[in-house]
Amino acid sequence: MKRAIALSLATLFSTSVWSADLLQVYRDALANDARFAAARAQYEAGQERVVQGRAGLLPTIGANANTTWNDVDTHTRAFGTREYNSNGYGVQLTQPLFRWQNWIQYKQGELQTALAEVQLGQARHDLILRVSQAYFDVLNAQDALAAQSQLKKAASEQLELGKASFEVGTVTITDVHEAQSRFDLASAQEIAAQNDLDVRRQTLVQIVGKDPSPLAGLRPGLSLTRPQPDNIAEWATAAEQGSYAVQAQQLAREIAAREVERNRAGHYPTLDVVAARSHNSAGFSSSAAGGSTRTDANTVGLQLNVPIFAGGAVSSREREAAALKLKADADLDDARRTAALAARQAYLGVTSGMAQVKALEAAQVSSTSALEANRLGYEVGVRINIDVLNAQSQLADTQRQLARARYDTILAQLRLKAAAGTLGEEDVQLIDALLAE
């Protein structure tokens, strides 16, 4: 399902040979993005869940020691006052033989570790989409600023031409005022475009951790291709099965099902092997007698515990877990529907984006021809200044829409792959190969 994304972009300005490309920016984001760093730490924490679950199946060993000063006053003929120090130490090993809840907890640990891996993959998808969105937002803002600067320059030239024509009497003062108005408006719009570019660039800096400018733009002369497979239903089915969000919810549902079983096991008896070794000694002096004692003991046995009644807590936790299992079932169904919807939206975004790009490319040709015709008409006196300025604005607006449509189509391609769970660094490399060097 992974195919090269062929795209087309007629750039409005040249790109420096030293520009940062999308792949480089993405790799910088892998190392510096705070959100992905948090996801990576969460993944590392999740790897410990299986270790913790396994611990419930392995033996536990504990040691203890004590020392006590005793002052005993016994009112009998044989004994009077005894003062002595008693010491002891011991080691105990407990090996579970049957603790069903511990076995279920171990299986839950395996599932939770797998869930951590899925969540890390989902975070990587999110990073690719966030980096690509921010990258192309900067490029689009650069295109808009370049187009606005060209419009301002054209308005300035038209203003100077209008003033010269007014001096010789070929145009009225109204034409001069209209040209001045368009120049002032273009100047204000250029300032706004520059501000938008600064904001977009700072958004990218937040993700990457540094300013990667200048950025490489897309090479001209590329054509768009339809998604493969070219079937919206197949993409929706793939998303229902392969989306990371669906995978995560499937694991969450399985963990919830195991939680029901684990709480039910609270009604079951437990059986352990218990082995212990202990040493105790006491030495004393007394008004009647003196002496010391020493005891060493080794024991091995089976310990059976049978729960009878715990105030209804076990049954309550079992009902709670069963309700949460139903919630997990509903969440999984919602995740599948959401993934299918995202795939359909992304697929339509690609196909409609291709059609929009084609239409805007034709509109750009038409707008260019209209501008040239209006300029010629102005020179021969059949068009007025406002006609030329309107044609210039129309061309600039068409160029901005065309650039935005191309970038949106690229992002729709990436979102389609993400919805199906197949987005990876190789897709970034495919787009990166389309950037100007």
Coordinates of C-alpha atoms in Angstrom, one line a residue:
M1 CA 0.0 0.0 0.0
K2 CA 3.0 2.2 0.3
R3 CA 3.6 4.0 -3.0
A4 CA 5.7 7.0 -3.9
I5 CA 3.8 10.3 -3.6
A6 CA 4.2 12.2 -6.8
L7 CA 3.3 15.8 -6.5
S8 CA 3.4 19.0 -8.6
L9 CA 4.3 22.6 -7.4
A10 CA 5.1 25.7 -9.4
T11 CA 7.2 27.5 -6.9
L12 CA 6.9 31.3 -6.5
F13 CA 10.6 31.8 -5.5
S14 CA 13.8 29.9 -5.7
T15 CA 15.1 27.7 -2.8
S16 CA 18.6 27.8 -1.4
V17 CA 20.8 24.8 -2.0
W18 CA 21.6 24.8 1.7
S19 CA 17.9 24.5 2.7
A20 CA 16.8 22.1 5.4
D21 CA 14.7 19.3 4.0
L22 CA 11.7 17.5 5.6
L23 CA 13.7 14.4 6.5
Q24 CA 16.3 16.4 8.3
V25 CA 13.7 18.4 10.2
Y26 CA 11.8 15.2 11.1
R27 CA 15.0 13.6 12.5
D28 CA 15.7 16.7 14.5
A29 CA 12.2 16.5 15.9
L30 CA 12.7 12.9 16.9
A31 CA 15.6 14.0 19.1
N32 CA 14.1 17.3 20.4
D33 CA 10.3 17.2 20.4
A34 CA 9.1 17.2 24.0
R35 CA 5.9 15.4 23.3
F36 CA 7.7 12.5 21.6
A37 CA 10.3 12.4 24.4
A38 CA 7.4 12.0 26.9
A39 CA 6.0 9.2 24.8
R40 CA 9.4 7.5 24.6
A41 CA 9.7 7.6 28.4
Q42 CA 6.2 6.2 28.8
Y43 CA 7.2 3.4 26.5
E44 CA 10.3 2.6 28.6
A45 CA 8.1 2.6 31.7
G46 CA 5.6 0.2 30.0
Q47 CA 8.4 -2.3 29.4
E48 CA 8.5 -2.9 33.2
R49 CA 4.9 -4.1 33.4
V50 CA 5.7 -7.6 32.2
V51 CA 8.6 -7.8 34.7
Q52 CA 6.3 -6.8 37.5
G53 CA 3.7 -9.3 36.4
R54 CA 6.2 -12.1 36.3
A55 CA 7.4 -11.3 39.8
G56 CA 4.1 -12.7 41.2
L57 CA 5.0 -16.2 39.8
L58 CA 8.5 -16.3 41.2
P59 CA 9.5 -17.1 44.8
T60 CA 9.9 -14.4 47.4
I61 CA 12.7 -14.5 50.0
G62 CA 12.7 -12.5 53.2
A63 CA 15.1 -12.3 56.1
N64 CA 14.5 -11.0 59.6
A65 CA 16.5 -10.5 62.8
N66 CA 15.7 -9.3 66.3
T67 CA 17.3 -8.6 69.6
T68 CA 15.4 -8.0 72.9
W69 CA 16.4 -7.1 76.4
N70 CA 14.2 -8.9 78.9
D71 CA 13.7 -8.0 82.6
V72 CA 11.4 -10.6 84.1
D73 CA 10.3 -10.7 87.8
T74 CA 8.7 -14.0 88.6
H75 CA 7.1 -14.4 92.1
T76 CA 7.8 -18.1 92.8
R77 CA 10.2 -20.0 95.0
A78 CA 12.1 -21.4 92.1
F79 CA 12.7 -18.2 90.3
G80 CA 13.2 -14.6 91.3
T81 CA 14.3 -11.9 89.0
R82 CA 15.7 -12.8 85.6
E83 CA 17.5 -10.4 83.3
Y84 CA 18.7 -11.6 79.9
N85 CA 19.1 -10.7 76.2
S86 CA 17.4 -12.8 73.5
N87 CA 18.4 -12.8 69.9
G88 CA 17.0 -14.3 66.8
Y89 CA 17.2 -14.3 63.0
G90 CA 15.4 -16.2 60.2
V91 CA 15.0 -16.6 56.5
Q92 CA 11.7 -17.6 54.7
L93 CA 11.1 -18.6 51.1
T94 CA 7.6 -18.6 49.7
Q95 CA 6.9 -20.1 46.2
P96 CA 3.4 -19.7 44.9
L97 CA 1.9 -23.0 43.6
F98 CA -1.6 -21.8 42.8
R99 CA -2.4 -18.1 42.7
W100 CA -4.6 -17.6 39.7
Q101 CA -4.8 -13.9 40.1
N102 CA -1.0 -13.7 39.9
W103 CA -1.0 -15.6 36.6
I104 CA -3.6 -13.3 35.1
Q105 CA -1.6 -10.3 36.3
Y106 CA 1.4 -11.6 34.5
K107 CA -0.6 -12.0 31.2
Q108 CA -1.9 -8.4 31.8
G109 CA 1.7 -7.3 32.1
E110 CA 2.5 -8.7 28.7
L111 CA -0.5 -6.9 27.2
Q112 CA 0.5 -3.7 28.9
T113 CA 4.0 -3.9 27.5
A114 CA 2.5 -4.5 24.0
L115 CA 0.2 -1.5 24.5
A116 CA 3.3 0.7 25.3
E117 CA 4.8 -0.3 22.0
V118 CA 1.6 0.5 20.1
Q119 CA 1.4 3.9 21.9
L120 CA 5.0 4.7 20.9
G121 CA 4.2 3.9 17.3
Q122 CA 1.1 6.1 17.5
A123 CA 3.3 8.9 18.9
R124 CA 5.7 8.5 16.0
H125 CA 2.8 8.8 13.5
D126 CA 1.6 11.9 15.4
L127 CA 5.1 13.4 15.2
I128 CA 5.4 12.8 11.4
L129 CA 2.0 14.5 10.9
R130 CA 2.8 17.4 13.2
V131 CA 6.3 18.0 11.6
S132 CA 4.9 17.8 8.1
Q133 CA 2.0 20.1 8.9
A134 CA 4.3 22.7 10.5
Y135 CA 6.8 22.3 7.6
F136 CA 4.3 22.9 4.9
D137 CA 2.6 25.7 6.8
V138 CA 5.9 27.5 6.7
L139 CA 6.3 26.9 3.0
N140 CA 2.7 28.1 2.4
A141 CA 3.3 31.2 4.4
Q142 CA 6.5 31.9 2.4
D143 CA 4.5 31.5 -0.8
A144 CA 1.9 33.9 0.5
L145 CA 4.5 36.4 1.5
A146 CA 6.3 36.1 -1.9
A147 CA 3.0 36.6 -3.8
Q148 CA 2.0 39.5 -1.6
S149 CA 5.4 41.1 -2.1
Q150 CA 5.0 40.7 -5.9
L151 CA 1.5 42.2 -5.6
K152 CA 2.9 45.2 -3.7
K153 CA 5.6 45.7 -6.2
A154 CA 3.1 45.6 -9.1
A155 CA 0.8 48.0 -7.2
S156 CA 3.8 50.4 -6.8
E157 CA 4.7 50.2 -10.5
Q158 CA 1.0 50.8 -11.4
L159 CA 0.9 53.8 -9.0
E160 CA 4.0 55.3 -10.6
L161 CA 2.5 54.7 -14.1
G162 CA -0.8 56.2 -13.0
K163 CA 0.9 59.4 -11.7
A164 CA 2.9 59.8 -14.9
S165 CA -0.3 59.2 -17.0
F166 CA -2.2 61.8 -14.9
E167 CA 0.5 64.4 -15.5
V168 CA 0.1 64.0 -19.3
G169 CA -3.7 63.9 -19.0
T170 CA -4.4 60.4 -20.2
V171 CA -6.0 59.2 -16.9
T172 CA -8.1 60.9 -14.2
I173 CA -7.1 61.6 -10.6
T174 CA -9.5 58.7 -9.6
D175 CA -7.1 56.2 -11.2
V176 CA -4.3 57.6 -9.2
H177 CA -6.3 57.4 -6.0
E178 CA -7.3 53.8 -6.7
A179 CA -3.7 52.8 -7.4
Q180 CA -2.6 54.5 -4.1
S181 CA -5.4 52.6 -2.3
R182 CA -4.3 49.3 -3.7
F183 CA -0.6 50.0 -2.9
D184 CA -1.5 50.8 0.7
L185 CA -3.6 47.7 1.0
A186 CA -0.9 45.5 -0.5
S187 CA 1.6 47.0 2.0
A188 CA -0.7 46.1 5.0
Q189 CA -1.3 42.6 3.6
E190 CA 2.5 42.1 3.2
I191 CA 3.0 43.0 6.9
A192 CA 0.2 40.5 7.9
A193 CA 1.8 37.8 5.7
Q194 CA 5.2 38.4 7.3
N195 CA 3.6 38.1 10.8
D196 CA 1.9 34.8 9.8
L197 CA 5.2 33.5 8.5
D198 CA 6.9 34.3 11.8
V199 CA 4.1 32.5 13.7
R200 CA 4.3 29.4 11.5
R201 CA 8.1 29.3 11.8
Q202 CA 7.9 29.5 15.6
T203 CA 5.4 26.6 15.6
L204 CA 8.0 24.5 13.7
V205 CA 10.8 25.6 16.1
Q206 CA 8.7 24.4 19.0
I207 CA 8.6 20.9 17.6
V208 CA 12.1 20.7 16.2
G209 CA 13.9 22.6 19.1
K210 CA 15.7 24.9 16.8
D211 CA 15.2 27.1 13.7
P212 CA 15.7 24.9 10.6
S213 CA 15.4 27.8 8.1
P214 CA 15.7 28.1 5.2
L215 CA 13.4 25.2 4.2
A216 CA 13.5 23.4 0.9
G217 CA 10.4 23.7 -1.2
L218 CA 8.9 21.2 -3.6
R219 CA 10.5 20.8 -7.1
P220 CA 8.4 22.0 -10.0
G221 CA 7.3 19.7 -12.8
L222 CA 5.9 16.9 -10.7
S223 CA 2.4 15.3 -11.2
L224 CA -0.1 14.0 -8.7
T225 CA -1.1 10.3 -8.6
R226 CA -4.1 8.8 -7.0
P227 CA -3.8 6.6 -3.8
Q228 CA -3.0 3.0 -4.3
P229 CA -5.2 1.0 -3.9
D230 CA -7.6 3.4 -5.5
N231 CA -10.5 2.2 -3.5
I232 CA -11.9 4.1 -0.5
A233 CA -13.5 0.9 1.0
E234 CA -10.2 -0.9 1.1
W235 CA -8.5 2.0 2.9
A236 CA -11.4 2.1 5.4
T237 CA -11.1 -1.6 6.0
A238 CA -7.3 -1.3 6.4
A239 CA -7.8 1.5 9.0
E240 CA -10.3 -0.6 11.0
Q241 CA -7.7 -3.3 11.3
G242 CA -4.3 -1.6 11.3
S243 CA -4.8 1.8 12.8
Y244 CA -2.7 2.3 15.9
A245 CA -5.7 3.7 17.7
V246 CA -7.6 0.5 17.0
Q247 CA -4.7 -1.7 18.0
A248 CA -4.3 0.2 21.3
Q249 CA -8.0 -0.1 22.0
Q250 CA -7.9 -3.8 21.2
L251 CA -5.2 -4.3 23.8
A252 CA -7.1 -2.2 26.3
R253 CA -10.2 -4.3 25.8
E254 CA -8.1 -7.5 26.3
I255 CA -6.6 -6.1 29.5
A256 CA -10.1 -5.2 30.8
A257 CA -11.2 -8.8 30.1
R258 CA -8.3 -10.1 32.0
E259 CA -9.1 -7.7 34.8
V260 CA -12.5 -9.3 35.2
E261 CA -10.9 -12.7 35.5
R262 CA -8.3 -11.4 37.9
N263 CA -10.9 -10.0 40.3
R264 CA -13.0 -13.2 40.0
A265 CA -9.9 -15.1 41.2
G266 CA -10.3 -13.3 44.5
H267 CA -12.8 -16.0 45.3
Y268 CA -10.3 -18.8 44.7
P269 CA -8.0 -20.5 47.3
T270 CA -4.3 -20.0 47.1
L271 CA -1.5 -22.6 47.7
D272 CA 2.1 -21.8 48.5
V273 CA 5.2 -23.7 49.4
V274 CA 6.8 -22.1 52.5
A275 CA 10.3 -22.9 53.7
A276 CA 11.9 -21.3 56.7
R277 CA 15.1 -21.4 58.8
S278 CA 15.3 -19.7 62.1
H279 CA 17.7 -19.3 65.0
N280 CA 16.9 -18.0 68.5
S281 CA 19.1 -17.7 71.6
A282 CA 18.7 -16.3 75.1
G283 CA 21.2 -16.0 77.9
F284 CA 20.1 -14.8 81.4
S285 CA 21.2 -14.3 84.9
S286 CA 18.9 -14.4 87.9
S287 CA 18.8 -14.4 91.7
A288 CA 17.7 -18.0 91.7
A289 CA 19.4 -19.6 88.7
G290 CA 21.3 -18.9 85.6
G291 CA 21.7 -20.4 82.1
S292 CA 21.1 -20.0 78.4
T293 CA 19.0 -21.5 75.7
R294 CA 19.5 -21.9 71.9
T295 CA 17.0 -23.0 69.3
D296 CA 17.5 -23.8 65.5
A297 CA 14.6 -24.7 63.3
N298 CA 14.1 -25.7 59.7
T299 CA 10.6 -26.0 58.3
V300 CA 9.1 -26.8 54.9
G301 CA 5.4 -27.0 54.2
L302 CA 2.3 -26.1 52.2
Q303 CA 0.2 -23.2 53.1
L304 CA -3.4 -23.1 51.9
N305 CA -5.6 -20.0 52.2
V306 CA -9.3 -20.1 51.5
P307 CA -11.2 -16.8 51.3
I308 CA -14.6 -17.0 52.8
F309 CA -16.0 -13.5 53.2
A310 CA -14.3 -10.0 52.7
G311 CA -17.3 -7.7 53.3
G312 CA -18.4 -8.0 49.7
A313 CA -15.3 -6.2 48.4
V314 CA -14.3 -9.0 46.0
S315 CA -17.7 -9.2 44.4
S316 CA -17.9 -5.5 44.1
R317 CA -14.5 -5.3 42.3
E318 CA -15.6 -8.1 40.0
R319 CA -18.8 -6.2 39.0
E320 CA -16.8 -3.0 38.5
A321 CA -14.3 -4.8 36.2
A322 CA -17.2 -6.3 34.2
A323 CA -18.7 -2.8 33.7
L324 CA -15.3 -1.5 32.6
K325 CA -15.0 -4.4 30.1
L326 CA -18.3 -3.3 28.5
K327 CA -16.8 0.3 28.3
A328 CA -13.7 -1.1 26.6
D329 CA -15.9 -2.9 24.1
A330 CA -17.7 0.3 23.2
D331 CA -14.4 2.2 23.0
L332 CA -13.1 -0.3 20.6
D333 CA -16.1 0.0 18.4
D334 CA -15.8 3.8 18.4
A335 CA -12.1 3.5 17.6
R336 CA -12.8 1.4 14.6
R337 CA -15.5 3.8 13.3
T338 CA -13.3 6.8 13.9
A339 CA -10.3 5.1 12.0
A340 CA -12.5 4.3 9.1
L341 CA -13.9 7.8 9.0
A342 CA -10.4 9.3 9.1
A343 CA -9.3 7.0 6.2
R344 CA -12.3 8.0 4.1
Q345 CA -11.7 11.7 4.8
A346 CA -8.1 11.5 4.0
Y347 CA -8.8 9.5 0.8
L348 CA -11.3 12.2 -0.3
G349 CA -8.8 14.8 0.7
V350 CA -6.3 13.3 -1.7
T351 CA -8.7 12.8 -4.6
S352 CA -10.5 16.1 -4.2
G353 CA -7.1 17.9 -3.7
M354 CA -5.9 16.5 -7.0
A355 CA -9.0 17.8 -8.8
Q356 CA -8.6 21.2 -7.0
V357 CA -5.0 21.5 -8.0
K358 CA -5.8 20.7 -11.6
A359 CA -8.6 23.4 -11.6
L360 CA -6.4 26.0 -10.0
E361 CA -3.5 25.3 -12.4
A362 CA -6.0 26.1 -15.2
A363 CA -7.2 29.2 -13.3
Q364 CA -3.6 30.4 -12.9
V365 CA -3.1 30.2 -16.7
S366 CA -6.3 32.1 -17.2
S367 CA -5.5 34.7 -14.5
T368 CA -2.1 35.3 -16.1
S369 CA -3.6 35.7 -19.5
A370 CA -6.2 38.1 -18.1
L371 CA -3.5 40.2 -16.4
E372 CA -1.5 40.5 -19.6
A373 CA -4.7 41.4 -21.5
N374 CA -5.6 44.1 -19.0
R375 CA -2.1 45.6 -19.0
L376 CA -2.2 45.8 -22.8
G377 CA -5.7 47.3 -22.7
Y378 CA -4.5 49.9 -20.2
E379 CA -1.6 50.8 -22.4
V380 CA -4.0 51.4 -25.4
G381 CA -6.6 53.1 -23.3
V382 CA -9.4 50.5 -23.3
R383 CA -8.9 49.5 -19.7
I384 CA -8.5 51.6 -16.6
N385 CA -6.1 51.3 -13.7
I386 CA -8.5 49.4 -11.4
D387 CA -8.9 46.7 -14.1
V388 CA -5.1 46.0 -14.0
L389 CA -5.0 46.0 -10.2
N390 CA -8.0 43.6 -10.0
A391 CA -6.3 41.2 -12.4
Q392 CA -3.1 41.3 -10.4
S393 CA -5.0 40.5 -7.2
Q394 CA -6.9 37.7 -8.9
L395 CA -3.6 36.1 -10.0
A396 CA -2.0 36.4 -6.6
D397 CA -5.0 34.9 -4.9
T398 CA -5.1 32.0 -7.4
Q399 CA -1.4 31.4 -6.7
R400 CA -2.0 31.3 -3.0
Q401 CA -4.9 28.9 -3.3
L402 CA -2.9 26.6 -5.6
A403 CA 0.1 26.4 -3.3
R404 CA -2.2 25.6 -0.3
A405 CA -4.0 22.9 -2.3
R406 CA -0.8 21.2 -3.2
Y407 CA 0.4 21.2 0.4
D408 CA -3.0 20.0 1.7
T409 CA -2.9 17.1 -0.8
I410 CA 0.5 16.0 0.5
L411 CA -0.8 16.1 4.1
A412 CA -3.9 14.1 3.1
Q413 CA -1.6 11.4 1.7
L414 CA 0.3 11.2 5.0
R415 CA -3.0 11.2 7.0
L416 CA -4.3 8.3 4.8
K417 CA -1.2 6.3 5.5
A418 CA -1.5 7.1 9.3
A419 CA -5.1 6.1 9.3
A420 CA -4.2 2.7 7.9
G421 CA -1.3 2.3 10.4
T422 CA 1.4 2.2 7.6
L423 CA 3.0 5.6 7.9
G424 CA 6.7 5.5 8.5
E425 CA 10.0 7.3 7.9
E426 CA 10.1 5.9 4.4
D427 CA 7.1 8.0 3.5
V428 CA 8.9 11.1 4.8
Q429 CA 11.9 10.0 2.6
L430 CA 9.6 9.7 -0.5
I431 CA 8.3 13.3 0.0
D432 CA 11.8 14.5 0.8
A433 CA 13.0 13.2 -2.6
L434 CA 10.6 15.6 -4.2
L435 CA 12.1 18.7 -2.5
A436 CA 14.3 21.1 -4.3
E437 CA 18.0 20.6 -3.5

